[in-house]
Amino acid sequence: AQSVTQPDIHITVSEGASLELRCNYSYGATPYLFWYVQSPGQGLQLLLKYFSGDTLVQGIKGFEAEFKRSQSSFNLRKPSVHWSDAAEYFCAVDLSGYSTLTFGKGTMLLVSP
Amino acid sequence: ETGVTQTPRHLVMGMTNKKSLKCEQHLGHNAMYWYKQSAKKPLELMFVYSLEERVENNSVPSRFSPECPNSSHLFLHLHTLQPEDSALYLCASSQDLGSRSYNEQFFGPGTRLTVL
């Protein structure tokens, strides 16, 4: 069965430092790939998505992600983290293109002063 | 403003109660979803509706009963729940399912359910 792995449950980053959140998926073909963010008490907001083409995708709020087929990874990055980025981040895949998502367990980002 | 609203935002119920969760989308979408978000577990897709017809039921216990009276509204009727059903229940909508162009899901803020 397909799965999505986010190996880091919590990550703490200093404000202004760079960020990378890891995501790996297990599946033979290339799925549709997504990153969502969830702030406390809120629903999920789409940060960015990859379907095909350029493997480096830009999203909202200064985030980007790079798809690496050889590593089955889709890591999320931001060059300089702001305190407002503190939230939980979810990687998700859609293998069918039928709008049904499989999510990772999430990574909680804490931002220190 | 996500365009997807959920009520109530918080709900506490006993195991013998019957309650309903409501989701409304103001985006003109044709597909709607229920997800369950439990602590330390990935989001679990529960139900998918397209044009008011259920197209997916991910082995959800019968104590959860969805209803989609029209494409803007989705309900989740709850009865005889267990404490392990306590979770955040998220609703989402998308323009359609699959087809030629991908359809992004838009999420509501969720209902925090506690079963005593």
PDB file of C-alpha atoms in Angstrom:
ATOM      1  CA  ALA A   1       0.000   0.000   0.000  1.00  0.00           C
ATOM      2  CA  GLN A   2       1.126   3.512  -0.611  1.00  0.00           C
ATOM      3  CA  SER A   3       2.405   5.522   2.328  1.00  0.00           C
ATOM      4  CA  VAL A   4       3.750   8.939   3.130  1.00  0.00           C
ATOM      5  CA  THR A   5       6.509   9.356   5.687  1.00  0.00           C
ATOM      6  CA  GLN A   6       7.389  12.513   7.495  1.00  0.00           C
ATOM      7  CA  PRO A   7      10.279  11.393   9.693  1.00  0.00           C
ATOM      8  CA  ASP A   8      10.350  14.460  11.937  1.00  0.00           C
ATOM      9  CA  ILE A   9       7.504  14.830  14.411  1.00  0.00           C
ATOM     10  CA  HIS A  10       8.818  18.133  15.771  1.00  0.00           C
ATOM     11  CA  ILE A  11      11.368  20.598  14.451  1.00  0.00           C
ATOM     12  CA  THR A  12      12.548  23.766  16.158  1.00  0.00           C
ATOM     13  CA  VAL A  13      14.121  26.503  14.049  1.00  0.00           C
ATOM     14  CA  SER A  14      15.365  29.928  15.037  1.00  0.00           C
ATOM     15  CA  GLU A  15      13.605  32.840  13.456  1.00  0.00           C
ATOM     16  CA  GLY A  16      15.480  33.878  10.338  1.00  0.00           C
ATOM     17  CA  ALA A  17      17.117  30.488   9.880  1.00  0.00           C
ATOM     18  CA  SER A  18      16.442  28.209   6.935  1.00  0.00           C
ATOM     19  CA  LEU A  19      14.001  25.316   7.096  1.00  0.00           C
ATOM     20  CA  GLU A  20      13.705  21.950   5.430  1.00  0.00           C
ATOM     21  CA  LEU A  21      10.889  19.513   6.187  1.00  0.00           C
ATOM     22  CA  ARG A  22      11.247  16.018   4.850  1.00  0.00           C
ATOM     23  CA  CYS A  23       8.680  13.908   3.050  1.00  0.00           C
ATOM     24  CA  ASN A  24       9.088  10.506   1.429  1.00  0.00           C
ATOM     25  CA  TYR A  25       6.473   8.411  -0.298  1.00  0.00           C
ATOM     26  CA  SER A  26       6.399   4.782  -1.253  1.00  0.00           C
ATOM     27  CA  TYR A  27       4.958   4.068  -4.671  1.00  0.00           C
ATOM     28  CA  GLY A  28       6.354   3.015  -8.026  1.00  0.00           C
ATOM     29  CA  ALA A  29       4.945   5.799 -10.149  1.00  0.00           C
ATOM     30  CA  THR A  30       5.049   9.539  -9.585  1.00  0.00           C
ATOM     31  CA  PRO A  31       2.016  10.686  -7.675  1.00  0.00           C
ATOM     32  CA  TYR A  32       0.586  14.140  -7.352  1.00  0.00           C
ATOM     33  CA  LEU A  33       2.375  15.717  -4.369  1.00  0.00           C
ATOM     34  CA  PHE A  34       1.234  18.367  -1.926  1.00  0.00           C
ATOM     35  CA  TRP A  35       2.246  20.287   1.148  1.00  0.00           C
ATOM     36  CA  TYR A  36      -0.406  21.670   3.489  1.00  0.00           C
ATOM     37  CA  VAL A  37      -0.082  23.811   6.592  1.00  0.00           C
ATOM     38  CA  GLN A  38      -2.406  23.794   9.589  1.00  0.00           C
ATOM     39  CA  SER A  39      -2.323  26.576  12.148  1.00  0.00           C
ATOM     40  CA  PRO A  40      -3.885  25.942  15.578  1.00  0.00           C
ATOM     41  CA  GLY A  41      -7.659  25.829  15.377  1.00  0.00           C
ATOM     42  CA  GLN A  42      -7.620  26.089  11.602  1.00  0.00           C
ATOM     43  CA  GLY A  43      -8.202  23.796   8.679  1.00  0.00           C
ATOM     44  CA  LEU A  44      -5.528  22.839   6.197  1.00  0.00           C
ATOM     45  CA  GLN A  45      -4.213  25.365   3.696  1.00  0.00           C
ATOM     46  CA  LEU A  46      -2.436  24.304   0.521  1.00  0.00           C
ATOM     47  CA  LEU A  47       1.121  25.625   0.314  1.00  0.00           C
ATOM     48  CA  LEU A  48       2.145  24.108  -2.995  1.00  0.00           C
ATOM     49  CA  LYS A  49       1.716  21.146  -5.288  1.00  0.00           C
ATOM     50  CA  TYR A  50       3.629  19.152  -7.880  1.00  0.00           C
ATOM     51  CA  PHE A  51       2.037  17.404 -10.815  1.00  0.00           C
ATOM     52  CA  SER A  52       4.726  17.297 -13.506  1.00  0.00           C
ATOM     53  CA  GLY A  53       7.377  19.408 -15.191  1.00  0.00           C
ATOM     54  CA  ASP A  54       9.874  21.513 -13.267  1.00  0.00           C
ATOM     55  CA  THR A  55      10.810  19.601 -10.141  1.00  0.00           C
ATOM     56  CA  LEU A  56      11.254  22.749  -8.075  1.00  0.00           C
ATOM     57  CA  VAL A  57       7.898  24.273  -7.273  1.00  0.00           C
ATOM     58  CA  GLN A  58       7.140  27.575  -5.642  1.00  0.00           C
ATOM     59  CA  GLY A  59       4.298  28.053  -3.233  1.00  0.00           C
ATOM     60  CA  ILE A  60       2.714  30.661  -1.061  1.00  0.00           C
ATOM     61  CA  LYS A  61       4.354  32.375   1.935  1.00  0.00           C
ATOM     62  CA  GLY A  62       7.844  31.970   0.463  1.00  0.00           C
ATOM     63  CA  PHE A  63       7.865  28.160   0.546  1.00  0.00           C
ATOM     64  CA  GLU A  64       9.268  25.911  -2.142  1.00  0.00           C
ATOM     65  CA  ALA A  65       9.588  22.165  -2.552  1.00  0.00           C
ATOM     66  CA  GLU A  66      11.733  19.935  -4.703  1.00  0.00           C
ATOM     67  CA  PHE A  67      10.621  16.622  -6.138  1.00  0.00           C
ATOM     68  CA  LYS A  68      13.409  14.051  -6.385  1.00  0.00           C
ATOM     69  CA  ARG A  69      12.274  10.946  -8.188  1.00  0.00           C
ATOM     70  CA  SER A  70      15.380   8.929  -7.334  1.00  0.00           C
ATOM     71  CA  GLN A  71      14.763   9.473  -3.628  1.00  0.00           C
ATOM     72  CA  SER A  72      10.953   9.409  -3.726  1.00  0.00           C
ATOM     73  CA  SER A  73      11.098  12.658  -1.816  1.00  0.00           C
ATOM     74  CA  PHE A  74       9.313  15.975  -1.844  1.00  0.00           C
ATOM     75  CA  ASN A  75      10.996  18.124   0.777  1.00  0.00           C
ATOM     76  CA  LEU A  76       9.660  21.526   1.753  1.00  0.00           C
ATOM     77  CA  ARG A  77      12.044  24.450   2.194  1.00  0.00           C
ATOM     78  CA  LYS A  78      12.040  28.072   3.210  1.00  0.00           C
ATOM     79  CA  PRO A  79      15.196  30.215   3.261  1.00  0.00           C
ATOM     80  CA  SER A  80      14.212  32.356   6.257  1.00  0.00           C
ATOM     81  CA  VAL A  81      11.580  31.326   8.766  1.00  0.00           C
ATOM     82  CA  HIS A  82       9.244  33.812  10.412  1.00  0.00           C
ATOM     83  CA  TRP A  83       7.546  33.334  13.787  1.00  0.00           C
ATOM     84  CA  SER A  84       4.195  33.172  11.978  1.00  0.00           C
ATOM     85  CA  ASP A  85       5.347  29.994  10.222  1.00  0.00           C
ATOM     86  CA  ALA A  86       4.949  28.038  13.452  1.00  0.00           C
ATOM     87  CA  ALA A  87       2.303  25.448  12.594  1.00  0.00           C
ATOM     88  CA  GLU A  88       1.923  21.821  11.625  1.00  0.00           C
ATOM     89  CA  TYR A  89       2.915  20.825   8.113  1.00  0.00           C
ATOM     90  CA  PHE A  90       1.500  17.886   6.213  1.00  0.00           C
ATOM     91  CA  CYS A  91       2.794  16.179   3.122  1.00  0.00           C
ATOM     92  CA  ALA A  92       0.184  14.417   1.008  1.00  0.00           C
ATOM     93  CA  VAL A  93       0.052  12.351  -2.150  1.00  0.00           C
ATOM     94  CA  ASP A  94      -2.650  11.481  -4.624  1.00  0.00           C
ATOM     95  CA  LEU A  95      -1.835   8.371  -6.578  1.00  0.00           C
ATOM     96  CA  SER A  96      -4.955   8.180  -8.652  1.00  0.00           C
ATOM     97  CA  GLY A  97      -5.440  11.765  -9.736  1.00  0.00           C
ATOM     98  CA  TYR A  98      -8.932  11.262  -8.403  1.00  0.00           C
ATOM     99  CA  SER A  99      -8.625  13.891  -5.671  1.00  0.00           C
ATOM    100  CA  THR A 100      -8.199  11.343  -2.872  1.00  0.00           C
ATOM    101  CA  LEU A 101      -5.268  12.236  -0.669  1.00  0.00           C
ATOM    102  CA  THR A 102      -3.027  10.137   1.553  1.00  0.00           C
ATOM    103  CA  PHE A 103      -1.402  12.227   4.275  1.00  0.00           C
ATOM    104  CA  GLY A 104       1.725  11.904   6.354  1.00  0.00           C
ATOM    105  CA  LYS A 105       1.529  12.219  10.123  1.00  0.00           C
ATOM    106  CA  GLY A 106       2.692  15.817  10.032  1.00  0.00           C
ATOM    107  CA  THR A 107       5.663  17.796  11.331  1.00  0.00           C
ATOM    108  CA  MET A 108       5.156  20.403  14.016  1.00  0.00           C
ATOM    109  CA  LEU A 109       7.344  23.437  13.414  1.00  0.00           C
ATOM    110  CA  LEU A 110       8.337  25.529  16.392  1.00  0.00           C
ATOM    111  CA  VAL A 111      10.071  28.858  15.824  1.00  0.00           C
ATOM    112  CA  SER A 112      12.340  30.184  18.542  1.00  0.00           C
ATOM    113  CA  PRO A 113      13.246  33.875  18.938  1.00  0.00           C
TER     114      PRO A 113
ATOM    115  CA  GLU B   1     -11.786  32.971   4.489  1.00  0.00           C
ATOM    116  CA  THR B   2     -11.588  29.455   3.116  1.00  0.00           C
ATOM    117  CA  GLY B   3     -15.077  29.271   1.679  1.00  0.00           C
ATOM    118  CA  VAL B   4     -15.770  26.107   3.674  1.00  0.00           C
ATOM    119  CA  THR B   5     -17.497  26.476   7.025  1.00  0.00           C
ATOM    120  CA  GLN B   6     -18.157  23.874   9.686  1.00  0.00           C
ATOM    121  CA  THR B   7     -20.479  23.900  12.669  1.00  0.00           C
ATOM    122  CA  PRO B   8     -20.218  23.430  15.517  1.00  0.00           C
ATOM    123  CA  ARG B   9     -16.538  24.142  16.055  1.00  0.00           C
ATOM    124  CA  HIS B  10     -16.541  22.154  19.294  1.00  0.00           C
ATOM    125  CA  LEU B  11     -18.823  19.336  20.432  1.00  0.00           C
ATOM    126  CA  VAL B  12     -18.880  17.247  23.569  1.00  0.00           C
ATOM    127  CA  MET B  13     -21.216  14.275  23.596  1.00  0.00           C
ATOM    128  CA  GLY B  14     -21.908  11.146  25.570  1.00  0.00           C
ATOM    129  CA  MET B  15     -21.761   7.705  24.029  1.00  0.00           C
ATOM    130  CA  THR B  16     -25.548   7.435  23.861  1.00  0.00           C
ATOM    131  CA  ASN B  17     -26.152  10.829  22.253  1.00  0.00           C
ATOM    132  CA  LYS B  18     -27.037  11.544  18.659  1.00  0.00           C
ATOM    133  CA  LYS B  19     -25.525  14.622  17.090  1.00  0.00           C
ATOM    134  CA  SER B  20     -24.710  15.953  13.641  1.00  0.00           C
ATOM    135  CA  LEU B  21     -21.796  17.859  12.170  1.00  0.00           C
ATOM    136  CA  LYS B  22     -22.495  20.321   9.387  1.00  0.00           C
ATOM    137  CA  CYS B  23     -20.296  21.490   6.544  1.00  0.00           C
ATOM    138  CA  GLU B  24     -21.164  24.140   4.002  1.00  0.00           C
ATOM    139  CA  GLN B  25     -19.103  25.244   1.039  1.00  0.00           C
ATOM    140  CA  HIS B  26     -19.613  28.561  -0.722  1.00  0.00           C
ATOM    141  CA  LEU B  27     -17.321  27.819  -3.648  1.00  0.00           C
ATOM    142  CA  GLY B  28     -19.683  26.230  -6.133  1.00  0.00           C
ATOM    143  CA  HIS B  29     -17.866  22.906  -5.883  1.00  0.00           C
ATOM    144  CA  ASN B  30     -19.285  19.517  -6.799  1.00  0.00           C
ATOM    145  CA  ALA B  31     -17.248  17.225  -4.548  1.00  0.00           C
ATOM    146  CA  MET B  32     -17.122  17.117  -0.760  1.00  0.00           C
ATOM    147  CA  TYR B  33     -15.136  15.066   1.748  1.00  0.00           C
ATOM    148  CA  TRP B  34     -15.054  14.098   5.400  1.00  0.00           C
ATOM    149  CA  TYR B  35     -11.711  13.481   7.096  1.00  0.00           C
ATOM    150  CA  LYS B  36     -10.859  12.380  10.625  1.00  0.00           C
ATOM    151  CA  GLN B  37      -7.760  13.826  12.284  1.00  0.00           C
ATOM    152  CA  SER B  38      -6.696  11.981  15.435  1.00  0.00           C
ATOM    153  CA  ALA B  39      -3.693  12.790  17.564  1.00  0.00           C
ATOM    154  CA  LYS B  40      -0.474  11.228  16.283  1.00  0.00           C
ATOM    155  CA  LYS B  41      -2.184   9.671  13.277  1.00  0.00           C
ATOM    156  CA  PRO B  42      -2.392  10.796   9.657  1.00  0.00           C
ATOM    157  CA  LEU B  43      -5.568  12.367   8.396  1.00  0.00           C
ATOM    158  CA  GLU B  44      -7.963   9.623   7.412  1.00  0.00           C
ATOM    159  CA  LEU B  45     -10.346  10.022   4.516  1.00  0.00           C
ATOM    160  CA  MET B  46     -13.790   8.869   5.620  1.00  0.00           C
ATOM    161  CA  PHE B  47     -16.251   9.677   2.846  1.00  0.00           C
ATOM    162  CA  VAL B  48     -16.286  11.282  -0.584  1.00  0.00           C
ATOM    163  CA  TYR B  49     -19.339  12.705  -2.298  1.00  0.00           C
ATOM    164  CA  SER B  50     -19.594  13.843  -5.887  1.00  0.00           C
ATOM    165  CA  LEU B  51     -22.728  15.564  -7.106  1.00  0.00           C
ATOM    166  CA  GLU B  52     -24.497  14.406  -3.948  1.00  0.00           C
ATOM    167  CA  GLU B  53     -23.661  10.749  -4.499  1.00  0.00           C
ATOM    168  CA  ARG B  54     -21.300   8.856  -2.212  1.00  0.00           C
ATOM    169  CA  VAL B  55     -18.368   7.583  -4.216  1.00  0.00           C
ATOM    170  CA  GLU B  56     -16.088   6.398  -1.451  1.00  0.00           C
ATOM    171  CA  ASN B  57     -16.544   4.955   2.023  1.00  0.00           C
ATOM    172  CA  ASN B  58     -13.257   4.014   3.621  1.00  0.00           C
ATOM    173  CA  SER B  59     -14.472   1.225   5.896  1.00  0.00           C
ATOM    174  CA  VAL B  60     -15.986   3.683   8.307  1.00  0.00           C
ATOM    175  CA  PRO B  61     -18.113   2.214  11.144  1.00  0.00           C
ATOM    176  CA  SER B  62     -21.849   2.561  10.723  1.00  0.00           C
ATOM    177  CA  ARG B  63     -22.100   4.799  13.785  1.00  0.00           C
ATOM    178  CA  PHE B  64     -20.935   7.515  11.361  1.00  0.00           C
ATOM    179  CA  SER B  65     -23.595   8.284   8.771  1.00  0.00           C
ATOM    180  CA  PRO B  66     -22.968  10.926   6.094  1.00  0.00           C
ATOM    181  CA  GLU B  67     -25.610  12.867   4.236  1.00  0.00           C
ATOM    182  CA  CYS B  68     -25.240  15.160   1.259  1.00  0.00           C
ATOM    183  CA  PRO B  69     -28.603  16.802   0.488  1.00  0.00           C
ATOM    184  CA  ASN B  70     -27.115  19.111  -2.143  1.00  0.00           C
ATOM    185  CA  SER B  71     -23.704  20.006  -3.477  1.00  0.00           C
ATOM    186  CA  SER B  72     -23.221  22.822  -0.968  1.00  0.00           C
ATOM    187  CA  HIS B  73     -23.983  20.905   2.224  1.00  0.00           C
ATOM    188  CA  LEU B  74     -22.534  17.832   3.855  1.00  0.00           C
ATOM    189  CA  PHE B  75     -23.528  16.352   7.187  1.00  0.00           C
ATOM    190  CA  LEU B  76     -22.030  13.704   9.406  1.00  0.00           C
ATOM    191  CA  HIS B  77     -24.596  12.116  11.696  1.00  0.00           C
ATOM    192  CA  LEU B  78     -23.164  10.580  14.846  1.00  0.00           C
ATOM    193  CA  HIS B  79     -24.733   7.991  17.129  1.00  0.00           C
ATOM    194  CA  THR B  80     -23.490   5.597  19.775  1.00  0.00           C
ATOM    195  CA  LEU B  81     -19.941   6.853  19.471  1.00  0.00           C
ATOM    196  CA  GLN B  82     -16.949   5.573  21.419  1.00  0.00           C
ATOM    197  CA  PRO B  83     -14.299   7.613  23.254  1.00  0.00           C
ATOM    198  CA  GLU B  84     -11.771   6.660  20.571  1.00  0.00           C
ATOM    199  CA  ASP B  85     -13.902   8.580  18.082  1.00  0.00           C
ATOM    200  CA  SER B  86     -12.783  11.807  19.735  1.00  0.00           C
ATOM    201  CA  ALA B  87     -10.917  13.731  17.052  1.00  0.00           C
ATOM    202  CA  LEU B  88     -10.969  16.745  14.768  1.00  0.00           C
ATOM    203  CA  TYR B  89     -13.360  16.165  11.889  1.00  0.00           C
ATOM    204  CA  LEU B  90     -12.465  18.100   8.782  1.00  0.00           C
ATOM    205  CA  CYS B  91     -14.629  18.800   5.792  1.00  0.00           C
ATOM    206  CA  ALA B  92     -13.207  19.663   2.385  1.00  0.00           C
ATOM    207  CA  SER B  93     -14.513  20.414  -1.068  1.00  0.00           C
ATOM    208  CA  SER B  94     -13.119  20.446  -4.584  1.00  0.00           C
ATOM    209  CA  GLN B  95     -14.492  21.556  -7.926  1.00  0.00           C
ATOM    210  CA  ASP B  96     -14.841  17.991  -9.131  1.00  0.00           C
ATOM    211  CA  LEU B  97     -13.209  14.587  -8.739  1.00  0.00           C
ATOM    212  CA  GLY B  98     -10.267  13.828 -10.981  1.00  0.00           C
ATOM    213  CA  SER B  99     -10.964  14.533 -14.676  1.00  0.00           C
ATOM    214  CA  ARG B 100      -8.690  16.389 -17.060  1.00  0.00           C
ATOM    215  CA  SER B 101      -7.434  18.969 -14.621  1.00  0.00           C
ATOM    216  CA  TYR B 102      -6.541  18.388 -11.004  1.00  0.00           C
ATOM    217  CA  ASN B 103      -8.970  19.623  -8.414  1.00  0.00           C
ATOM    218  CA  GLU B 104      -7.499  21.165  -5.291  1.00  0.00           C
ATOM    219  CA  GLN B 105      -9.246  20.462  -2.012  1.00  0.00           C
ATOM    220  CA  PHE B 106     -10.233  23.369   0.222  1.00  0.00           C
ATOM    221  CA  PHE B 107     -10.607  22.574   3.909  1.00  0.00           C
ATOM    222  CA  GLY B 108     -12.859  23.891   6.607  1.00  0.00           C
ATOM    223  CA  PRO B 109     -11.609  24.666  10.137  1.00  0.00           C
ATOM    224  CA  GLY B 110     -12.936  21.421  11.558  1.00  0.00           C
ATOM    225  CA  THR B 111     -15.151  20.329  14.431  1.00  0.00           C
ATOM    226  CA  ARG B 112     -13.341  19.230  17.587  1.00  0.00           C
ATOM    227  CA  LEU B 113     -15.353  16.276  18.895  1.00  0.00           C
ATOM    228  CA  THR B 114     -14.983  14.849  22.384  1.00  0.00           C
ATOM    229  CA  VAL B 115     -16.844  11.669  23.285  1.00  0.00           C
ATOM    230  CA  LEU B 116     -17.211  11.037  27.003  1.00  0.00           C
TER     231      LEU B 116
END
